[in-house]
One Martini backbone bead per residue (centre of mass of N, CA, C, O) as a GRO file, in nm:
protein
  310
    1MET     BB    1   1.628  -2.336  -0.655
    2ARG     BB    2   1.465  -2.054  -0.755
    3ASP     BB    3   1.570  -1.837  -1.029
    4TYR     BB    4   1.428  -1.545  -1.124
    5ALA     BB    5   1.658  -1.401  -1.285
    6LYS     BB    6   1.664  -1.642  -1.509
    7GLU     BB    7   1.344  -1.573  -1.603
    8ARG     BB    8   1.392  -1.337  -1.755
    9PRO     BB    9   1.371  -1.161  -2.011
   10GLU     BB   10   1.495  -1.040  -2.267
   11HIS     BB   11   1.784  -0.811  -2.276
   12THR     BB   12   1.962  -0.523  -2.211
   13GLU     BB   13   2.319  -0.457  -2.162
   14LYS     BB   14   2.511  -0.214  -1.961
   15TYR     BB   15   2.772   0.023  -1.907
   16VAL     BB   16   2.800   0.305  -1.674
   17GLY     BB   17   3.048   0.488  -1.638
   18GLU     BB   18   3.331   0.486  -1.426
   19ASN     BB   19   3.171   0.250  -1.238
   20ASP     BB   20   3.018   0.041  -1.398
   21LEU     BB   21   2.712   0.043  -1.431
   22PHE     BB   22   2.458  -0.189  -1.421
   23LEU     BB   23   2.234  -0.195  -1.702
   24GLU     BB   24   1.892  -0.277  -1.748
   25ILE     BB   25   1.690  -0.340  -2.051
   26PHE     BB   26   1.332  -0.346  -2.095
   27HIS     BB   27   1.135  -0.412  -2.351
   28ALA     BB   28   0.842  -0.358  -2.478
   29TYR     BB   29   0.547  -0.480  -2.546
   30GLY     BB   30   0.378  -0.331  -2.765
   31ALA     BB   31   0.517  -0.016  -2.850
   32SER     BB   32   0.297   0.196  -2.960
   33ARG     BB   33   0.268   0.372  -2.674
   34GLN     BB   34   0.563   0.455  -2.586
   35SER     BB   35   0.598   0.753  -2.697
   36VAL     BB   36   0.396   0.867  -2.447
   37ARG     BB   37   0.588   0.726  -2.248
   38PRO     BB   38   0.757   0.694  -1.984
   39PRO     BB   39   0.999   0.552  -1.838
   40LEU     BB   40   1.138   0.312  -1.619
   41LEU     BB   41   1.301   0.333  -1.287
   42PHE     BB   42   1.480   0.098  -1.099
   43VAL     BB   43   1.553   0.108  -0.739
   44HIS     BB   44   1.731  -0.037  -0.519
   45GLY     BB   45   1.847  -0.167  -0.232
   46ALA     BB   46   2.007  -0.279   0.012
   47PHE     BB   47   2.209  -0.565  -0.075
   48THR     BB   48   2.121  -0.542  -0.372
   49GLY     BB   49   1.944  -0.550  -0.697
   50SER     BB   50   1.796  -0.603  -0.998
   51TRP     BB   51   1.696  -0.892  -0.912
   52MET     BB   52   1.458  -0.786  -0.721
   53TRP     BB   53   1.268  -0.736  -1.002
   54SER     BB   54   1.190  -1.015  -1.138
   55LYS     BB   55   0.869  -1.019  -1.094
   56TYR     BB   56   0.793  -0.738  -1.223
   57ILE     BB   57   0.893  -0.694  -1.520
   58PRO     BB   58   0.695  -0.867  -1.698
   59HIS     BB   59   0.445  -0.686  -1.643
   60PHE     BB   60   0.554  -0.420  -1.775
   61MET     BB   61   0.615  -0.530  -2.050
   62SER     BB   62   0.322  -0.632  -2.114
   63ALA     BB   63   0.211  -0.319  -2.067
   64GLY     BB   64   0.435  -0.126  -2.228
   65TRP     BB   65   0.704  -0.087  -2.044
   66LYS     BB   66   0.991   0.067  -2.024
   67SER     BB   67   1.279  -0.078  -1.848
   68TYR     BB   68   1.500   0.022  -1.586
   69CYS     BB   69   1.792  -0.134  -1.416
   70VAL     BB   70   1.979  -0.046  -1.157
   71ASN     BB   71   2.327  -0.058  -1.036
   72LEU     BB   72   2.493   0.023  -0.795
   73ARG     BB   73   2.778   0.064  -0.679
   74GLY     BB   74   2.886  -0.271  -0.609
   75HIS     BB   75   2.632  -0.406  -0.741
   76TYR     BB   76   2.627  -0.700  -0.849
   77LYS     BB   77   2.752  -0.621  -1.180
   78SER     BB   78   2.898  -0.409  -1.077
   79ARG     BB   79   3.171  -0.272  -1.001
   80SER     BB   80   3.391  -0.301  -0.776
   81VAL     BB   81   3.425  -0.162  -0.443
   82ASP     BB   82   3.505   0.043  -0.173
   83PHE     BB   83   3.282   0.042   0.088
   84THR     BB   84   3.440   0.230   0.298
   85LYS     BB   85   3.392   0.499   0.084
   86ILE     BB   86   3.086   0.498   0.056
   87LEU     BB   87   2.823   0.721  -0.013
   88PHE     BB   88   2.516   0.843  -0.043
   89GLU     BB   89   2.602   1.050  -0.269
   90ASP     BB   90   2.702   0.836  -0.470
   91TYR     BB   91   2.422   0.717  -0.532
   92LEU     BB   92   2.300   0.974  -0.640
   93GLU     BB   93   2.497   0.996  -0.880
   94ASP     BB   94   2.415   0.736  -1.019
   95ILE     BB   95   2.120   0.819  -1.079
   96ARG     BB   96   2.175   1.072  -1.237
   97LEU     BB   97   2.328   0.934  -1.465
   98VAL     BB   98   2.097   0.747  -1.559
   99ILE     BB   99   1.893   0.966  -1.623
  100SER     BB  100   2.063   1.099  -1.842
  101GLU     BB  101   2.068   0.848  -2.022
  102ILE     BB  102   1.761   0.831  -2.064
  103VAL     BB  103   1.712   1.110  -2.184
  104GLU     BB  104   1.897   1.067  -2.428
  105GLU     BB  105   1.740   0.809  -2.535
  106CYS     BB  106   1.414   0.914  -2.487
  107GLY     BB  107   1.352   1.238  -2.424
  108THR     BB  108   1.276   1.157  -2.117
  109PRO     BB  109   1.189   1.132  -1.808
  110PRO     BB  110   1.143   0.922  -1.553
  111ILE     BB  111   0.999   0.682  -1.364
  112VAL     BB  112   1.051   0.632  -1.020
  113ILE     BB  113   1.135   0.314  -0.855
  114GLY     BB  114   1.165   0.269  -0.500
  115PHE     BB  115   1.346   0.061  -0.264
  116SER     BB  116   1.397   0.166   0.030
  117MET     BB  117   1.684   0.302  -0.018
  118GLY     BB  118   1.576   0.381  -0.303
  119GLY     BB  119   1.357   0.571  -0.183
  120ILE     BB  120   1.534   0.788  -0.041
  121LEU     BB  121   1.700   0.855  -0.287
  122SER     BB  122   1.459   0.942  -0.471
  123GLN     BB  123   1.360   1.173  -0.297
  124LYS     BB  124   1.616   1.344  -0.297
  125LEU     BB  125   1.632   1.373  -0.607
  126ALA     BB  126   1.338   1.504  -0.652
  127GLU     BB  127   1.416   1.793  -0.552
  128SER     BB  128   1.629   1.847  -0.831
  129VAL     BB  129   1.518   1.628  -1.031
  130GLN     BB  130   1.373   1.550  -1.320
  131ILE     BB  131   1.063   1.375  -1.303
  132ALA     BB  132   0.760   1.212  -1.378
  133GLY     BB  133   0.779   1.007  -1.127
  134LEU     BB  134   0.687   0.845  -0.795
  135VAL     BB  135   0.781   0.531  -0.638
  136LEU     BB  136   0.726   0.387  -0.311
  137ILE     BB  137   0.874   0.090  -0.157
  138ASP     BB  138   0.928   0.066   0.149
  139SER     BB  139   1.063   0.315   0.250
  140SER     BB  140   1.282   0.488   0.380
  141ILE     BB  141   1.279   0.722   0.617
  142CYS     BB  142   1.262   1.037   0.712
  143ARG     BB  143   1.316   1.277   0.944
  144GLU     BB  144   1.023   1.393   0.949
  145VAL     BB  145   0.874   1.123   0.994
  146HIS     BB  146   1.024   1.037   1.252
  147ALA     BB  147   0.920   1.276   1.423
  148GLU     BB  148   0.617   1.172   1.401
  149ALA     BB  149   0.706   0.836   1.360
  150PRO     BB  150   0.880   0.671   1.560
  151TYR     BB  151   1.097   0.454   1.656
  152ARG     BB  152   1.084   0.202   1.902
  153ASP     BB  153   1.314   0.044   2.081
  154LEU     BB  154   1.595   0.057   1.970
  155ALA     BB  155   1.873  -0.146   1.878
  156LEU     BB  156   2.154  -0.015   1.862
  157ARG     BB  157   2.405  -0.002   1.605
  158MET     BB  158   2.742  -0.041   1.520
  159PRO     BB  159   2.917   0.027   1.261
  160GLY     BB  160   3.135  -0.068   1.048
  161LEU     BB  161   3.289  -0.060   0.751
  162VAL     BB  162   3.069  -0.275   0.699
  163VAL     BB  163   2.766  -0.436   0.590
  164PRO     BB  164   2.649  -0.724   0.615
  165ALA     BB  165   2.469  -0.958   0.506
  166PRO     BB  166   2.190  -1.084   0.567
  167ALA     BB  167   2.134  -1.380   0.819
  168GLY     BB  168   1.878  -1.528   0.830
  169ASP     BB  169   1.692  -1.838   0.952
  170GLU     BB  170   1.453  -1.833   0.788
  171GLN     BB  171   1.217  -2.017   0.576
  172ILE     BB  172   0.968  -1.831   0.633
  173SER     BB  173   0.690  -1.617   0.577
  174VAL     BB  174   0.388  -1.465   0.556
  175ASP     BB  175   0.484  -1.398   0.217
  176GLU     BB  176   0.721  -1.624   0.208
  177THR     BB  177   0.894  -1.861   0.069
  178PHE     BB  178   1.157  -2.058   0.052
  179GLU     BB  179   1.231  -1.967  -0.238
  180ASP     BB  180   1.228  -1.661  -0.189
  181ILE     BB  181   1.458  -1.664   0.029
  182GLU     BB  182   1.679  -1.815  -0.129
  183PHE     BB  183   1.705  -1.613  -0.356
  184GLN     BB  184   1.817  -1.386  -0.179
  185ARG     BB  185   2.064  -1.534  -0.055
  186LYS     BB  186   2.225  -1.565  -0.320
  187TYR     BB  187   2.259  -1.222  -0.363
  188LEU     BB  188   2.333  -1.107  -0.115
  189SER     BB  189   2.518  -0.819   0.009
  190MET     BB  190   2.709  -0.590   0.092
  191GLU     BB  191   2.743  -0.267   0.266
  192SER     BB  192   2.763   0.058   0.320
  193ALA     BB  193   2.805   0.216   0.618
  194LYS     BB  194   2.792   0.515   0.541
  195ALA     BB  195   2.530   0.505   0.379
  196PHE     BB  196   2.348   0.361   0.590
  197SER     BB  197   2.399   0.573   0.829
  198ALA     BB  198   2.248   0.818   0.694
  199PHE     BB  199   1.934   0.663   0.730
  200SER     BB  200   1.965   0.467   0.975
  201PHE     BB  201   1.813   0.435   1.287
  202HIS     BB  202   1.962   0.170   1.380
  203PHE     BB  203   2.246   0.359   1.356
  204GLY     BB  204   2.175   0.660   1.470
  205SER     BB  205   2.037   0.834   1.278
  206GLU     BB  206   1.889   1.145   1.173
  207GLY     BB  207   1.853   1.147   0.882
  208ILE     BB  208   1.694   1.234   0.588
  209SER     BB  209   1.616   1.523   0.442
  210ILE     BB  210   1.287   1.621   0.316
  211LYS     BB  211   1.147   1.834   0.065
  212GLY     BB  212   0.831   1.793  -0.017
  213GLU     BB  213   0.766   2.066  -0.181
  214MET     BB  214   0.990   1.979  -0.415
  215ILE     BB  215   0.787   1.749  -0.498
  216ALA     BB  216   0.601   1.769  -0.808
  217CYS     BB  217   0.538   1.494  -0.874
  218PRO     BB  218   0.385   1.224  -0.906
  219SER     BB  219   0.273   0.992  -0.638
  220LEU     BB  220   0.361   0.672  -0.463
  221VAL     BB  221   0.277   0.484  -0.164
  222ILE     BB  222   0.415   0.170  -0.044
  223CYS     BB  223   0.330  -0.055   0.234
  224ALA     BB  224   0.428  -0.251   0.491
  225ILE     BB  225   0.183  -0.393   0.725
  226ASN     BB  226   0.169  -0.485   1.102
  227ASP     BB  227   0.101  -0.198   1.231
  228GLU     BB  228   0.022   0.116   1.337
  229SER     BB  229   0.309   0.233   1.297
  230ASP     BB  230   0.337   0.166   1.002
  231GLU     BB  231   0.091   0.328   0.911
  232HIS     BB  232   0.185   0.603   1.011
  233ARG     BB  233   0.445   0.619   0.839
  234GLY     BB  234   0.316   0.584   0.562
  235ARG     BB  235   0.122   0.831   0.575
  236ALA     BB  236   0.342   1.041   0.638
  237THR     BB  237   0.496   1.008   0.375
  238ALA     BB  238   0.265   1.086   0.187
  239ARG     BB  239   0.214   1.369   0.303
  240HIS     BB  240   0.503   1.491   0.269
  241ILE     BB  241   0.473   1.446  -0.073
  242GLY     BB  242   0.180   1.428  -0.187
  243SER     BB  243   0.053   1.126  -0.182
  244GLU     BB  244  -0.034   0.835  -0.258
  245TYR     BB  245  -0.187   0.534  -0.087
  246LEU     BB  246  -0.058   0.198   0.024
  247GLY     BB  247  -0.157  -0.050   0.258
  248LEU     BB  248  -0.021  -0.382   0.333
  249TRP     BB  249  -0.144  -0.613   0.514
  250GLY     BB  250   0.060  -0.882   0.591
  251THR     BB  251   0.346  -0.782   0.506
  252THR     BB  252   0.671  -0.758   0.377
  253HIS     BB  253   0.935  -0.599   0.274
  254THR     BB  254   1.036  -0.815   0.054
  255GLY     BB  255   0.755  -0.928  -0.028
  256LEU     BB  256   0.674  -0.688  -0.222
  257LEU     BB  257   0.881  -0.819  -0.446
  258VAL     BB  258   0.907  -1.167  -0.381
  259GLY     BB  259   0.639  -1.251  -0.291
  260GLN     BB  260   0.299  -1.371  -0.286
  261ARG     BB  261   0.194  -1.036  -0.298
  262TYR     BB  262   0.330  -0.854  -0.519
  263HIS     BB  263   0.084  -0.807  -0.722
  264GLU     BB  264  -0.056  -0.584  -0.555
  265ALA     BB  265   0.152  -0.366  -0.613
  266VAL     BB  266   0.151  -0.382  -0.919
  267SER     BB  267  -0.150  -0.314  -0.961
  268ARG     BB  268  -0.136  -0.028  -0.835
  269ILE     BB  269   0.073   0.088  -1.027
  270MET     BB  270  -0.091   0.052  -1.285
  271VAL     BB  271  -0.315   0.244  -1.206
  272TRP     BB  272  -0.133   0.493  -1.165
  273LEU     BB  273  -0.008   0.490  -1.467
  274ALA     BB  274  -0.262   0.579  -1.637
  275ARG     BB  275  -0.202   0.893  -1.646
  276PHE     BB  276   0.022   0.856  -1.885
  277ASP     BB  277  -0.235   0.793  -2.094
  278GLY     BB  278  -0.495   0.974  -2.014
  279ARG     BB  279  -0.630   0.790  -1.798
  280PRO     BB  280  -0.858   0.734  -1.578
  281VAL     BB  281  -0.924   0.653  -1.264
  282SER     BB  282  -1.114   0.430  -1.135
  283ASP     BB  283  -1.345   0.375  -0.894
  284LYS     BB  284  -1.274   0.081  -0.847
  285ALA     BB  285  -0.974   0.122  -0.792
  286SER     BB  286  -1.006   0.321  -0.556
  287SER     BB  287  -1.168   0.129  -0.369
  288TRP     BB  288  -0.957  -0.093  -0.354
  289THR     BB  289  -0.744   0.079  -0.213
  290ALA     BB  290  -0.905   0.142   0.042
  291ARG     BB  291  -0.936  -0.148   0.138
  292GLU     BB  292  -0.633  -0.226   0.155
  293SER     BB  293  -0.546   0.005   0.355
  294SER     BB  294  -0.759  -0.116   0.594
  295ARG     BB  295  -0.654  -0.394   0.615
  296LYS     BB  296  -0.635  -0.659   0.830
  297PRO     BB  297  -0.499  -0.910   0.970
  298ARG     BB  298  -0.592  -1.266   1.013
  299LEU     BB  299  -0.320  -1.302   1.156
  300SER     BB  300  -0.079  -1.380   1.378
  301LEU     BB  301   0.209  -1.201   1.389
  302ALA     BB  302   0.522  -1.200   1.372
  303ASP     BB  303   0.797  -1.051   1.430
  304GLN     BB  304   0.981  -0.897   1.171
  305GLY     BB  305   1.179  -0.692   1.224
  306SER     BB  306   1.433  -0.664   1.038
  307PRO     BB  307   1.512  -0.625   0.736
  308THR     BB  308   1.655  -0.817   0.497
  309ALA     BB  309   1.634  -0.564   0.300
  310GLY     BB  310   1.715  -0.210   0.199
   0.00000   0.00000   0.00000
């Protein structure tokens, strides 16, 4: 099994706050432009940790972006906690703390890049905490988006004290190889049922309310799309926060981070980040985005079901 986490470039590690949040700092190559750029803060999803960004980080380092990867309390190498007591608000406090740490170190707030649960956490935080920009990668949706584009025919599940790590038996997916899936299986861990139930409609949640008008920073929404309802929810999320949008047809939830087409999301983020260098987004890049957003899958896809990781 190929362990992408062990292939990441050398970096700095430290523990932050009373919960010993494990924070990884990847310094940019060729950092001459870094003084004018805000740093990046990557926020993982449920069941995962900073290891989930293993394929992304080398690209941003090479492009000159200083990158921070937080591990929420109890995740990956952060200190173990009693997950039966952890709330959604506790994770919000973890991210606030790390943003404060970054501002103190860099003198400027970061661009926050959140995946799945990390996406809904980042949206909620952006209502009240100053950040330079916001990127959502297949984010869990908010209450307002669900009202417009609800999930249909959900088989509601009652959470226990904790939510065990996903244990799918698939060997490959439409955009993930056996190695990609085994890599995730190695590291996936349990999740707080109380935190998960706050936003997961699969657990009967009413959802987290997001005041889109309060998110003033530039933003980008990227979604894995396999049917028209996915597309509807993705575009509704982008409209709700006034964001640019990219829907990638024929991709999976976790595949956007560790699958064989992850580079398509990375490339679009790089285009979007150009604004922080004062460089205009090219017409070519914009037209590429429009094509990708409307592209339909060329294969008949199996039902992707619940995401492997949130």
